[in-house]
């Protein structure tokens, strides 16, 4: 596996593949890779002969009081894991390489509507930063297919909307959430949890499953949501939301039709803010 740090070196690799008519798969990450990320690489391999993964902790998607500086940076370990999972090229650019005019002065990509709720409402500017960096990465890698984890469900919708609206010829593939034995969704931020908190955080997935059961039983959404919040609080976490939305656009479901819904949770446990979701069958 080659490791490249500049746009010029990446372009040289990608052009050679394109000339050979080979498909390119792409997995963008912020590094500190775990089994969830590596499942994205494996899925990309199923769709393309060549796989590029990027490791870039993107400053424009962090708010002023968020963990940009302390975000775990583990490039050597990431390189070894990616090589072992069949990645062909690791792109690990510097901030200057990605933002030649400085992160604060970058041209930004703004995605409307879908960013106005949940994570977008709680983290102003976050999805603009994500859409901006993903557009830049797409332009550099020129993939045929890009793989995103379903754990960041709203991000997946933002990337899909952006890709379609900007007429980018890229297939966006969603990868299933990879979970620990107690149901906790894998995330780089899980390492902010003590081992006791990590065990307790299994409550998030159990709550999502309970929300699904109640939804299937026809219980009103408000009652499901308030029970879910109470369970999360009783387990010592502080929920930002525990909600049921339409999976297509995260709007509040119309009670006349209970199809295509998703349960989503964001909650704070110790130093970590954890998000998770579960598609509902009906
Ligand atoms: O999901 C992530 O790790 C990031 O938001 C992404 C897509 C790599 C953009 O920085």
PDB file of C-alpha atoms and ligand atoms in Angstrom:
ATOM      1  CA  UNK A   1       0.000   0.000   0.000  1.00  0.00           C
ATOM      2  CA  UNK A   2       1.312   3.450  -0.942  1.00  0.00           C
ATOM      3  CA  UNK A   3       0.976   6.413   1.400  1.00  0.00           C
ATOM      4  CA  UNK A   4       0.667   9.787  -0.344  1.00  0.00           C
ATOM      5  CA  UNK A   5       0.463  13.188   1.287  1.00  0.00           C
ATOM      6  CA  UNK A   6      -0.023  15.566  -1.641  1.00  0.00           C
ATOM      7  CA  UNK A   7      -2.792  16.148  -4.151  1.00  0.00           C
ATOM      8  CA  UNK A   8      -0.238  15.881  -7.003  1.00  0.00           C
ATOM      9  CA  UNK A   9       0.932  12.402  -5.908  1.00  0.00           C
ATOM     10  CA  UNK A  10      -2.635  11.236  -5.437  1.00  0.00           C
ATOM     11  CA  UNK A  11      -3.652  12.511  -8.889  1.00  0.00           C
ATOM     12  CA  UNK A  12      -0.731  10.625 -10.488  1.00  0.00           C
ATOM     13  CA  UNK A  13      -1.918   7.347  -8.918  1.00  0.00           C
ATOM     14  CA  UNK A  14      -5.566   7.925  -9.773  1.00  0.00           C
ATOM     15  CA  UNK A  15      -4.802   8.914 -13.400  1.00  0.00           C
ATOM     16  CA  UNK A  16      -2.849   5.700 -13.954  1.00  0.00           C
ATOM     17  CA  UNK A  17      -5.822   3.639 -12.705  1.00  0.00           C
ATOM     18  CA  UNK A  18      -8.238   5.646 -14.849  1.00  0.00           C
ATOM     19  CA  UNK A  19      -6.091   5.097 -17.967  1.00  0.00           C
ATOM     20  CA  UNK A  20      -6.150   1.358 -17.213  1.00  0.00           C
ATOM     21  CA  UNK A  21      -9.971   1.498 -16.980  1.00  0.00           C
ATOM     22  CA  UNK A  22     -10.001   0.285 -13.358  1.00  0.00           C
ATOM     23  CA  UNK A  23     -12.757   1.254 -10.923  1.00  0.00           C
ATOM     24  CA  UNK A  24     -11.860   3.303  -7.870  1.00  0.00           C
ATOM     25  CA  UNK A  25     -13.472   2.904  -4.452  1.00  0.00           C
ATOM     26  CA  UNK A  26     -13.047   5.535  -1.740  1.00  0.00           C
ATOM     27  CA  UNK A  27     -13.358   5.484   2.046  1.00  0.00           C
ATOM     28  CA  UNK A  28     -12.949   8.911   3.686  1.00  0.00           C
ATOM     29  CA  UNK A  29     -12.029   8.813   7.391  1.00  0.00           C
ATOM     30  CA  UNK A  30     -10.589  10.964  10.138  1.00  0.00           C
ATOM     31  CA  UNK A  31      -8.311   8.090  11.194  1.00  0.00           C
ATOM     32  CA  UNK A  32      -8.042   6.295  14.532  1.00  0.00           C
ATOM     33  CA  UNK A  33      -9.453   3.359  12.653  1.00  0.00           C
ATOM     34  CA  UNK A  34     -11.507   0.596  14.251  1.00  0.00           C
ATOM     35  CA  UNK A  35     -13.347  -2.464  12.937  1.00  0.00           C
ATOM     36  CA  UNK A  36     -16.198  -0.242  11.706  1.00  0.00           C
ATOM     37  CA  UNK A  37     -13.872   1.703   9.374  1.00  0.00           C
ATOM     38  CA  UNK A  38     -12.187  -1.470   8.173  1.00  0.00           C
ATOM     39  CA  UNK A  39     -15.586  -2.913   7.219  1.00  0.00           C
ATOM     40  CA  UNK A  40     -15.999   0.150   4.947  1.00  0.00           C
ATOM     41  CA  UNK A  41     -12.702  -0.676   3.236  1.00  0.00           C
ATOM     42  CA  UNK A  42     -13.800  -4.283   2.741  1.00  0.00           C
ATOM     43  CA  UNK A  43     -17.113  -3.102   1.262  1.00  0.00           C
ATOM     44  CA  UNK A  44     -15.274  -0.702  -1.073  1.00  0.00           C
ATOM     45  CA  UNK A  45     -13.165  -3.635  -2.273  1.00  0.00           C
ATOM     46  CA  UNK A  46     -16.348  -5.454  -3.304  1.00  0.00           C
ATOM     47  CA  UNK A  47     -17.222  -2.515  -5.581  1.00  0.00           C
ATOM     48  CA  UNK A  48     -13.852  -1.554  -7.087  1.00  0.00           C
ATOM     49  CA  UNK A  49     -10.446  -2.988  -8.030  1.00  0.00           C
ATOM     50  CA  UNK A  50      -8.604  -0.090  -6.386  1.00  0.00           C
ATOM     51  CA  UNK A  51      -9.366   1.406  -2.997  1.00  0.00           C
ATOM     52  CA  UNK A  52      -8.207   4.756  -1.636  1.00  0.00           C
ATOM     53  CA  UNK A  53      -8.742   5.606   2.043  1.00  0.00           C
ATOM     54  CA  UNK A  54      -8.123   9.104   3.368  1.00  0.00           C
ATOM     55  CA  UNK A  55      -7.084   9.979   6.900  1.00  0.00           C
ATOM     56  CA  UNK A  56      -7.661  13.671   7.555  1.00  0.00           C
ATOM     57  CA  UNK A  57      -8.905  15.292  10.748  1.00  0.00           C
ATOM     58  CA  UNK A  58     -10.909  18.031   9.070  1.00  0.00           C
ATOM     59  CA  UNK A  59     -10.823  21.323  10.995  1.00  0.00           C
ATOM     60  CA  UNK A  60     -13.850  22.854   9.243  1.00  0.00           C
ATOM     61  CA  UNK A  61     -16.308  20.321  10.687  1.00  0.00           C
ATOM     62  CA  UNK A  62     -15.421  20.929  14.350  1.00  0.00           C
ATOM     63  CA  UNK A  63     -17.098  23.656  16.397  1.00  0.00           C
ATOM     64  CA  UNK A  64     -14.979  26.008  18.551  1.00  0.00           C
ATOM     65  CA  UNK A  65     -15.628  23.977  21.742  1.00  0.00           C
ATOM     66  CA  UNK A  66     -15.284  20.549  20.132  1.00  0.00           C
ATOM     67  CA  UNK A  67     -12.402  18.056  20.197  1.00  0.00           C
ATOM     68  CA  UNK A  68     -10.405  19.003  17.054  1.00  0.00           C
ATOM     69  CA  UNK A  69      -7.105  19.397  18.954  1.00  0.00           C
ATOM     70  CA  UNK A  70      -7.520  16.316  21.117  1.00  0.00           C
ATOM     71  CA  UNK A  71      -9.044  14.105  18.384  1.00  0.00           C
ATOM     72  CA  UNK A  72      -6.929  10.903  18.411  1.00  0.00           C
ATOM     73  CA  UNK A  73      -4.300  10.868  15.627  1.00  0.00           C
ATOM     74  CA  UNK A  74      -2.826   7.395  15.076  1.00  0.00           C
ATOM     75  CA  UNK A  75      -1.466   7.404  11.514  1.00  0.00           C
ATOM     76  CA  UNK A  76       1.096   4.596  11.954  1.00  0.00           C
ATOM     77  CA  UNK A  77      -1.485   2.180  13.346  1.00  0.00           C
ATOM     78  CA  UNK A  78      -4.018   3.300  10.713  1.00  0.00           C
ATOM     79  CA  UNK A  79      -1.511   2.642   7.925  1.00  0.00           C
ATOM     80  CA  UNK A  80      -0.909  -0.919   9.186  1.00  0.00           C
ATOM     81  CA  UNK A  81      -4.655  -1.673   9.509  1.00  0.00           C
ATOM     82  CA  UNK A  82      -5.464  -0.318   6.040  1.00  0.00           C
ATOM     83  CA  UNK A  83      -2.618  -2.281   4.435  1.00  0.00           C
ATOM     84  CA  UNK A  84      -3.873  -5.460   6.134  1.00  0.00           C
ATOM     85  CA  UNK A  85      -7.386  -4.878   4.756  1.00  0.00           C
ATOM     86  CA  UNK A  86      -6.436  -4.482   1.102  1.00  0.00           C
ATOM     87  CA  UNK A  87      -6.388  -0.692   0.760  1.00  0.00           C
ATOM     88  CA  UNK A  88      -4.203   0.346  -2.212  1.00  0.00           C
ATOM     89  CA  UNK A  89      -3.480   3.976  -1.385  1.00  0.00           C
ATOM     90  CA  UNK A  90      -3.691   5.906   1.876  1.00  0.00           C
ATOM     91  CA  UNK A  91      -4.108   9.648   1.317  1.00  0.00           C
ATOM     92  CA  UNK A  92      -3.023  11.562   4.428  1.00  0.00           C
ATOM     93  CA  UNK A  93      -2.835  15.267   3.515  1.00  0.00           C
ATOM     94  CA  UNK A  94      -1.882  18.185   5.746  1.00  0.00           C
ATOM     95  CA  UNK A  95      -4.370  20.968   6.544  1.00  0.00           C
ATOM     96  CA  UNK A  96      -2.426  23.280   4.172  1.00  0.00           C
ATOM     97  CA  UNK A  97      -2.692  20.746   1.349  1.00  0.00           C
ATOM     98  CA  UNK A  98      -6.464  20.516   1.739  1.00  0.00           C
ATOM     99  CA  UNK A  99      -7.052  24.217   2.450  1.00  0.00           C
ATOM    100  CA  UNK A 100      -4.472  26.216   0.420  1.00  0.00           C
ATOM    101  CA  UNK A 101      -6.187  29.507   1.332  1.00  0.00           C
ATOM    102  CA  UNK A 102      -6.574  28.489   4.998  1.00  0.00           C
ATOM    103  CA  UNK A 103      -9.484  26.592   6.551  1.00  0.00           C
ATOM    104  CA  UNK A 104     -11.295  29.796   7.548  1.00  0.00           C
ATOM    105  CA  UNK A 105     -11.130  31.203   4.000  1.00  0.00           C
ATOM    106  CA  UNK A 106     -12.138  28.100   2.082  1.00  0.00           C
ATOM    107  CA  UNK A 107     -14.906  28.021  -0.506  1.00  0.00           C
ATOM    108  CA  UNK A 108     -17.668  26.145   1.323  1.00  0.00           C
ATOM    109  CA  UNK A 109     -20.317  23.700   0.178  1.00  0.00           C
ATOM    110  CA  UNK A 110     -23.679  24.328   1.884  1.00  0.00           C
ATOM    111  CA  UNK A 111     -26.373  21.651   1.817  1.00  0.00           C
ATOM    112  CA  UNK A 112     -29.880  22.983   2.585  1.00  0.00           C
ATOM    113  CA  UNK A 113     -32.819  21.493   4.572  1.00  0.00           C
ATOM    114  CA  UNK A 114     -31.411  18.202   5.788  1.00  0.00           C
ATOM    115  CA  UNK A 115     -28.818  20.049   7.928  1.00  0.00           C
ATOM    116  CA  UNK A 116     -31.419  22.064   9.817  1.00  0.00           C
ATOM    117  CA  UNK A 117     -32.303  19.359  12.341  1.00  0.00           C
ATOM    118  CA  UNK A 118     -30.645  17.009  14.883  1.00  0.00           C
ATOM    119  CA  UNK A 119     -26.813  17.048  14.504  1.00  0.00           C
ATOM    120  CA  UNK A 120     -26.965  20.024  12.147  1.00  0.00           C
ATOM    121  CA  UNK A 121     -29.033  22.073  14.617  1.00  0.00           C
ATOM    122  CA  UNK A 122     -26.836  21.093  17.577  1.00  0.00           C
ATOM    123  CA  UNK A 123     -23.509  21.518  15.753  1.00  0.00           C
ATOM    124  CA  UNK A 124     -23.839  24.659  13.587  1.00  0.00           C
ATOM    125  CA  UNK A 125     -21.494  24.592  10.589  1.00  0.00           C
ATOM    126  CA  UNK A 126     -20.611  20.916  11.080  1.00  0.00           C
ATOM    127  CA  UNK A 127     -22.237  19.614   7.900  1.00  0.00           C
ATOM    128  CA  UNK A 128     -20.963  22.533   5.844  1.00  0.00           C
ATOM    129  CA  UNK A 129     -17.458  21.431   6.912  1.00  0.00           C
ATOM    130  CA  UNK A 130     -18.232  17.796   6.068  1.00  0.00           C
ATOM    131  CA  UNK A 131     -19.766  18.651   2.666  1.00  0.00           C
ATOM    132  CA  UNK A 132     -16.811  20.932   1.869  1.00  0.00           C
ATOM    133  CA  UNK A 133     -14.101  18.415   2.678  1.00  0.00           C
ATOM    134  CA  UNK A 134     -15.937  15.488   1.070  1.00  0.00           C
ATOM    135  CA  UNK A 135     -16.367  17.512  -2.143  1.00  0.00           C
ATOM    136  CA  UNK A 136     -12.658  18.328  -2.165  1.00  0.00           C
ATOM    137  CA  UNK A 137     -11.755  14.688  -1.492  1.00  0.00           C
ATOM    138  CA  UNK A 138     -14.144  13.500  -4.224  1.00  0.00           C
ATOM    139  CA  UNK A 139     -12.497  15.919  -6.687  1.00  0.00           C
ATOM    140  CA  UNK A 140      -9.051  14.620  -5.763  1.00  0.00           C
ATOM    141  CA  UNK A 141      -9.805  10.889  -5.666  1.00  0.00           C
ATOM    142  CA  UNK A 142     -12.418  10.861  -8.476  1.00  0.00           C
ATOM    143  CA  UNK A 143     -13.929   7.622  -7.185  1.00  0.00           C
ATOM    144  CA  UNK A 144     -16.611   5.565  -8.913  1.00  0.00           C
ATOM    145  CA  UNK A 145     -17.973   4.553  -5.534  1.00  0.00           C
ATOM    146  CA  UNK A 146     -17.589   5.967  -2.007  1.00  0.00           C
ATOM    147  CA  UNK A 147     -18.522   4.144   1.191  1.00  0.00           C
ATOM    148  CA  UNK A 148     -19.952   5.873   4.291  1.00  0.00           C
ATOM    149  CA  UNK A 149     -21.032   4.290   7.578  1.00  0.00           C
ATOM    150  CA  UNK A 150     -24.713   4.294   8.448  1.00  0.00           C
ATOM    151  CA  UNK A 151     -23.840   5.243  12.037  1.00  0.00           C
ATOM    152  CA  UNK A 152     -23.501   8.848  10.887  1.00  0.00           C
ATOM    153  CA  UNK A 153     -26.911   8.647   9.265  1.00  0.00           C
ATOM    154  CA  UNK A 154     -27.506  12.365   8.790  1.00  0.00           C
ATOM    155  CA  UNK A 155     -24.017  12.700   7.267  1.00  0.00           C
ATOM    156  CA  UNK A 156     -24.937   9.926   4.819  1.00  0.00           C
ATOM    157  CA  UNK A 157     -28.050  11.861   3.750  1.00  0.00           C
ATOM    158  CA  UNK A 158     -26.040  15.088   3.438  1.00  0.00           C
ATOM    159  CA  UNK A 159     -23.417  13.388   1.245  1.00  0.00           C
ATOM    160  CA  UNK A 160     -26.099  11.739  -0.924  1.00  0.00           C
ATOM    161  CA  UNK A 161     -27.931  15.042  -1.437  1.00  0.00           C
ATOM    162  CA  UNK A 162     -24.702  16.905  -2.189  1.00  0.00           C
ATOM    163  CA  UNK A 163     -23.442  14.277  -4.632  1.00  0.00           C
ATOM    164  CA  UNK A 164     -26.702  14.231  -6.555  1.00  0.00           C
ATOM    165  CA  UNK A 165     -27.213  17.995  -6.546  1.00  0.00           C
ATOM    166  CA  UNK A 166     -23.623  18.710  -7.677  1.00  0.00           C
ATOM    167  CA  UNK A 167     -23.967  16.082 -10.450  1.00  0.00           C
ATOM    168  CA  UNK A 168     -20.988  14.072  -9.206  1.00  0.00           C
ATOM    169  CA  UNK A 169     -20.811  10.686 -10.967  1.00  0.00           C
ATOM    170  CA  UNK A 170     -20.212   8.769  -7.740  1.00  0.00           C
ATOM    171  CA  UNK A 171     -22.249   5.936  -6.234  1.00  0.00           C
ATOM    172  CA  UNK A 172     -22.686   6.406  -2.476  1.00  0.00           C
ATOM    173  CA  UNK A 173     -22.814   3.080  -0.624  1.00  0.00           C
ATOM    174  CA  UNK A 174     -24.014   2.839   2.998  1.00  0.00           C
ATOM    175  CA  UNK A 175     -22.234   0.342   5.244  1.00  0.00           C
ATOM    176  CA  UNK A 176     -24.046  -1.320   8.173  1.00  0.00           C
ATOM    177  CA  UNK A 177     -23.150  -0.253  11.726  1.00  0.00           C
ATOM    178  CA  UNK A 178     -20.523  -2.453  13.406  1.00  0.00           C
ATOM    179  CA  UNK A 179     -21.226  -2.998  17.109  1.00  0.00           C
ATOM    180  CA  UNK A 180     -19.356  -4.168  20.184  1.00  0.00           C
ATOM    181  CA  UNK A 181     -20.664  -7.241  22.068  1.00  0.00           C
ATOM    182  CA  UNK A 182     -22.993  -5.094  24.215  1.00  0.00           C
ATOM    183  CA  UNK A 183     -24.460  -3.348  21.145  1.00  0.00           C
ATOM    184  CA  UNK A 184     -22.419  -0.125  21.443  1.00  0.00           C
ATOM    185  CA  UNK A 185     -21.783   1.226  17.934  1.00  0.00           C
ATOM    186  CA  UNK A 186     -18.055   1.379  17.160  1.00  0.00           C
ATOM    187  CA  UNK A 187     -16.715   4.925  17.129  1.00  0.00           C
ATOM    188  CA  UNK A 188     -13.350   6.622  17.555  1.00  0.00           C
ATOM    189  CA  UNK A 189     -14.928   8.621  20.377  1.00  0.00           C
ATOM    190  CA  UNK A 190     -15.637   5.418  22.387  1.00  0.00           C
ATOM    191  CA  UNK A 191     -12.078   5.682  23.641  1.00  0.00           C
ATOM    192  CA  UNK A 192     -13.135   8.715  25.695  1.00  0.00           C
ATOM    193  CA  UNK A 193     -15.216   6.241  27.785  1.00  0.00           C
ATOM    194  CA  UNK A 194     -13.942   4.444  30.895  1.00  0.00           C
ATOM    195  CA  UNK A 195     -14.440   0.670  30.770  1.00  0.00           C
ATOM    196  CA  UNK A 196     -17.406   1.013  33.128  1.00  0.00           C
ATOM    197  CA  UNK A 197     -18.987   3.724  30.924  1.00  0.00           C
ATOM    198  CA  UNK A 198     -18.341   1.635  27.824  1.00  0.00           C
ATOM    199  CA  UNK A 199     -20.304  -1.235  29.339  1.00  0.00           C
ATOM    200  CA  UNK A 200     -23.084   1.117  30.463  1.00  0.00           C
ATOM    201  CA  UNK A 201     -23.253   2.682  26.975  1.00  0.00           C
ATOM    202  CA  UNK A 202     -24.855  -0.564  25.754  1.00  0.00           C
ATOM    203  CA  UNK A 203     -28.069   1.126  26.926  1.00  0.00           C
ATOM    204  CA  UNK A 204     -28.104   3.139  23.675  1.00  0.00           C
ATOM    205  CA  UNK A 205     -28.626   0.150  21.403  1.00  0.00           C
ATOM    206  CA  UNK A 206     -31.043  -1.483  23.873  1.00  0.00           C
ATOM    207  CA  UNK A 207     -33.066   1.748  23.866  1.00  0.00           C
ATOM    208  CA  UNK A 208     -33.119   1.843  20.048  1.00  0.00           C
ATOM    209  CA  UNK A 209     -34.394  -1.753  20.018  1.00  0.00           C
ATOM    210  CA  UNK A 210     -37.094  -0.865  22.567  1.00  0.00           C
ATOM    211  CA  UNK A 211     -38.105   2.131  20.411  1.00  0.00           C
ATOM    212  CA  UNK A 212     -38.442  -0.211  17.425  1.00  0.00           C
ATOM    213  CA  UNK A 213     -40.636  -2.633  19.401  1.00  0.00           C
ATOM    214  CA  UNK A 214     -42.913   0.169  20.575  1.00  0.00           C
ATOM    215  CA  UNK A 215     -43.090   1.649  17.074  1.00  0.00           C
ATOM    216  CA  UNK A 216     -44.079  -1.740  15.660  1.00  0.00           C
ATOM    217  CA  UNK A 217     -46.751  -2.014  18.389  1.00  0.00           C
ATOM    218  CA  UNK A 218     -48.256   1.283  17.210  1.00  0.00           C
ATOM    219  CA  UNK A 219     -47.395   3.391  20.291  1.00  0.00           C
ATOM    220  CA  UNK A 220     -47.496   7.192  19.765  1.00  0.00           C
ATOM    221  CA  UNK A 221     -44.132   8.751  18.919  1.00  0.00           C
ATOM    222  CA  UNK A 222     -44.161  11.255  21.806  1.00  0.00           C
ATOM    223  CA  UNK A 223     -44.567   8.437  24.354  1.00  0.00           C
ATOM    224  CA  UNK A 224     -41.796   6.362  22.740  1.00  0.00           C
ATOM    225  CA  UNK A 225     -39.444   9.326  22.740  1.00  0.00           C
ATOM    226  CA  UNK A 226     -40.075  10.340  26.334  1.00  0.00           C
ATOM    227  CA  UNK A 227     -39.603   6.747  27.590  1.00  0.00           C
ATOM    228  CA  UNK A 228     -36.356   6.483  25.627  1.00  0.00           C
ATOM    229  CA  UNK A 229     -35.005   9.699  27.175  1.00  0.00           C
ATOM    230  CA  UNK A 230     -35.934   8.460  30.654  1.00  0.00           C
ATOM    231  CA  UNK A 231     -34.084   5.152  30.128  1.00  0.00           C
ATOM    232  CA  UNK A 232     -30.970   6.956  28.844  1.00  0.00           C
ATOM    233  CA  UNK A 233     -31.025   9.340  31.792  1.00  0.00           C
ATOM    234  CA  UNK A 234     -31.531   6.488  34.286  1.00  0.00           C
ATOM    235  CA  UNK A 235     -28.345   4.912  32.866  1.00  0.00           C
ATOM    236  CA  UNK A 236     -26.394   8.065  33.718  1.00  0.00           C
ATOM    237  CA  UNK A 237     -26.256   9.646  30.260  1.00  0.00           C
ATOM    238  CA  UNK A 238     -27.540  13.036  29.120  1.00  0.00           C
ATOM    239  CA  UNK A 239     -29.566  12.699  25.905  1.00  0.00           C
ATOM    240  CA  UNK A 240     -29.492  15.445  23.254  1.00  0.00           C
ATOM    241  CA  UNK A 241     -32.244  13.591  21.434  1.00  0.00           C
ATOM    242  CA  UNK A 242     -33.955  10.206  21.243  1.00  0.00           C
ATOM    243  CA  UNK A 243     -36.319  10.528  18.338  1.00  0.00           C
ATOM    244  CA  UNK A 244     -38.167   8.844  15.485  1.00  0.00           C
ATOM    245  CA  UNK A 245     -37.959  10.492  12.065  1.00  0.00           C
ATOM    246  CA  UNK A 246     -38.579   9.733   8.421  1.00  0.00           C
ATOM    247  CA  UNK A 247     -35.525   7.910   7.095  1.00  0.00           C
ATOM    248  CA  UNK A 248     -35.653   9.739   3.754  1.00  0.00           C
ATOM    249  CA  UNK A 249     -35.215  13.301   5.072  1.00  0.00           C
ATOM    250  CA  UNK A 250     -35.343  13.225   8.902  1.00  0.00           C
ATOM    251  CA  UNK A 251     -38.640  15.094   8.996  1.00  0.00           C
ATOM    252  CA  UNK A 252     -41.194  14.186  11.677  1.00  0.00           C
ATOM    253  CA  UNK A 253     -43.160  11.138  10.446  1.00  0.00           C
ATOM    254  CA  UNK A 254     -46.694  11.573   9.262  1.00  0.00           C
ATOM    255  CA  UNK A 255     -48.735   9.337  11.545  1.00  0.00           C
ATOM    256  CA  UNK A 256     -51.010   8.242   8.728  1.00  0.00           C
ATOM    257  CA  UNK A 257     -48.111   6.258   7.223  1.00  0.00           C
ATOM    258  CA  UNK A 258     -45.583   4.502   9.486  1.00  0.00           C
ATOM    259  CA  UNK A 259     -43.270   3.475   6.659  1.00  0.00           C
ATOM    260  CA  UNK A 260     -39.586   4.284   6.190  1.00  0.00           C
ATOM    261  CA  UNK A 261     -38.816   5.503   9.703  1.00  0.00           C
ATOM    262  CA  UNK A 262     -35.615   5.556  11.726  1.00  0.00           C
ATOM    263  CA  UNK A 263     -34.897   5.872  15.447  1.00  0.00           C
ATOM    264  CA  UNK A 264     -31.933   8.102  16.298  1.00  0.00           C
ATOM    265  CA  UNK A 265     -30.153   8.829  19.575  1.00  0.00           C
ATOM    266  CA  UNK A 266     -27.420  11.279  20.580  1.00  0.00           C
ATOM    267  CA  UNK A 267     -26.406  11.180  24.218  1.00  0.00           C
ATOM    268  CA  UNK A 268     -23.512  12.261  26.408  1.00  0.00           C
ATOM    269  CA  UNK A 269     -21.808   9.656  28.564  1.00  0.00           C
ATOM    270  CA  UNK A 270     -18.824  10.864  30.601  1.00  0.00           C
ATOM    271  CA  UNK A 271     -16.517  12.784  28.191  1.00  0.00           C
ATOM    272  CA  UNK A 272     -18.041  11.221  25.069  1.00  0.00           C
ATOM    273  CA  UNK A 273     -20.961  12.299  22.921  1.00  0.00           C
ATOM    274  CA  UNK A 274     -22.317   9.154  21.269  1.00  0.00           C
ATOM    275  CA  UNK A 275     -24.708   8.824  18.328  1.00  0.00           C
ATOM    276  CA  UNK A 276     -26.482   5.746  17.006  1.00  0.00           C
ATOM    277  CA  UNK A 277     -29.567   4.822  14.997  1.00  0.00           C
ATOM    278  CA  UNK A 278     -31.763   1.927  13.909  1.00  0.00           C
ATOM    279  CA  UNK A 279     -33.908   1.689  10.781  1.00  0.00           C
ATOM    280  CA  UNK A 280     -37.452   0.649  11.737  1.00  0.00           C
ATOM    281  CA  UNK A 281     -39.027  -2.143   9.761  1.00  0.00           C
ATOM    282  CA  UNK A 282     -42.354  -0.404   9.152  1.00  0.00           C
TER     283      UNK A 282
HETATM  284  O1  LIG B   1     -17.261  10.492   9.063  1.00  0.00           O
HETATM  285  C1  LIG B   1     -16.122  11.012   9.107  1.00  0.00           C
HETATM  286  O2  LIG B   1     -15.156  10.424   9.615  1.00  0.00           O
HETATM  287  C2  LIG B   1     -15.939  12.415   8.548  1.00  0.00           C
HETATM  288  O3  LIG B   1     -17.055  13.216   8.788  1.00  0.00           O
HETATM  289  C3  LIG B   1     -15.545  12.431   7.064  1.00  0.00           C
HETATM  290  C4  LIG B   1     -16.659  11.857   6.199  1.00  0.00           C
HETATM  291  C5  LIG B   1     -14.273  11.628   6.859  1.00  0.00           C
HETATM  292  C6  LIG B   1     -15.303  13.871   6.611  1.00  0.00           C
HETATM  293  O4  LIG B   1     -14.263  14.461   7.322  1.00  0.00           O
END
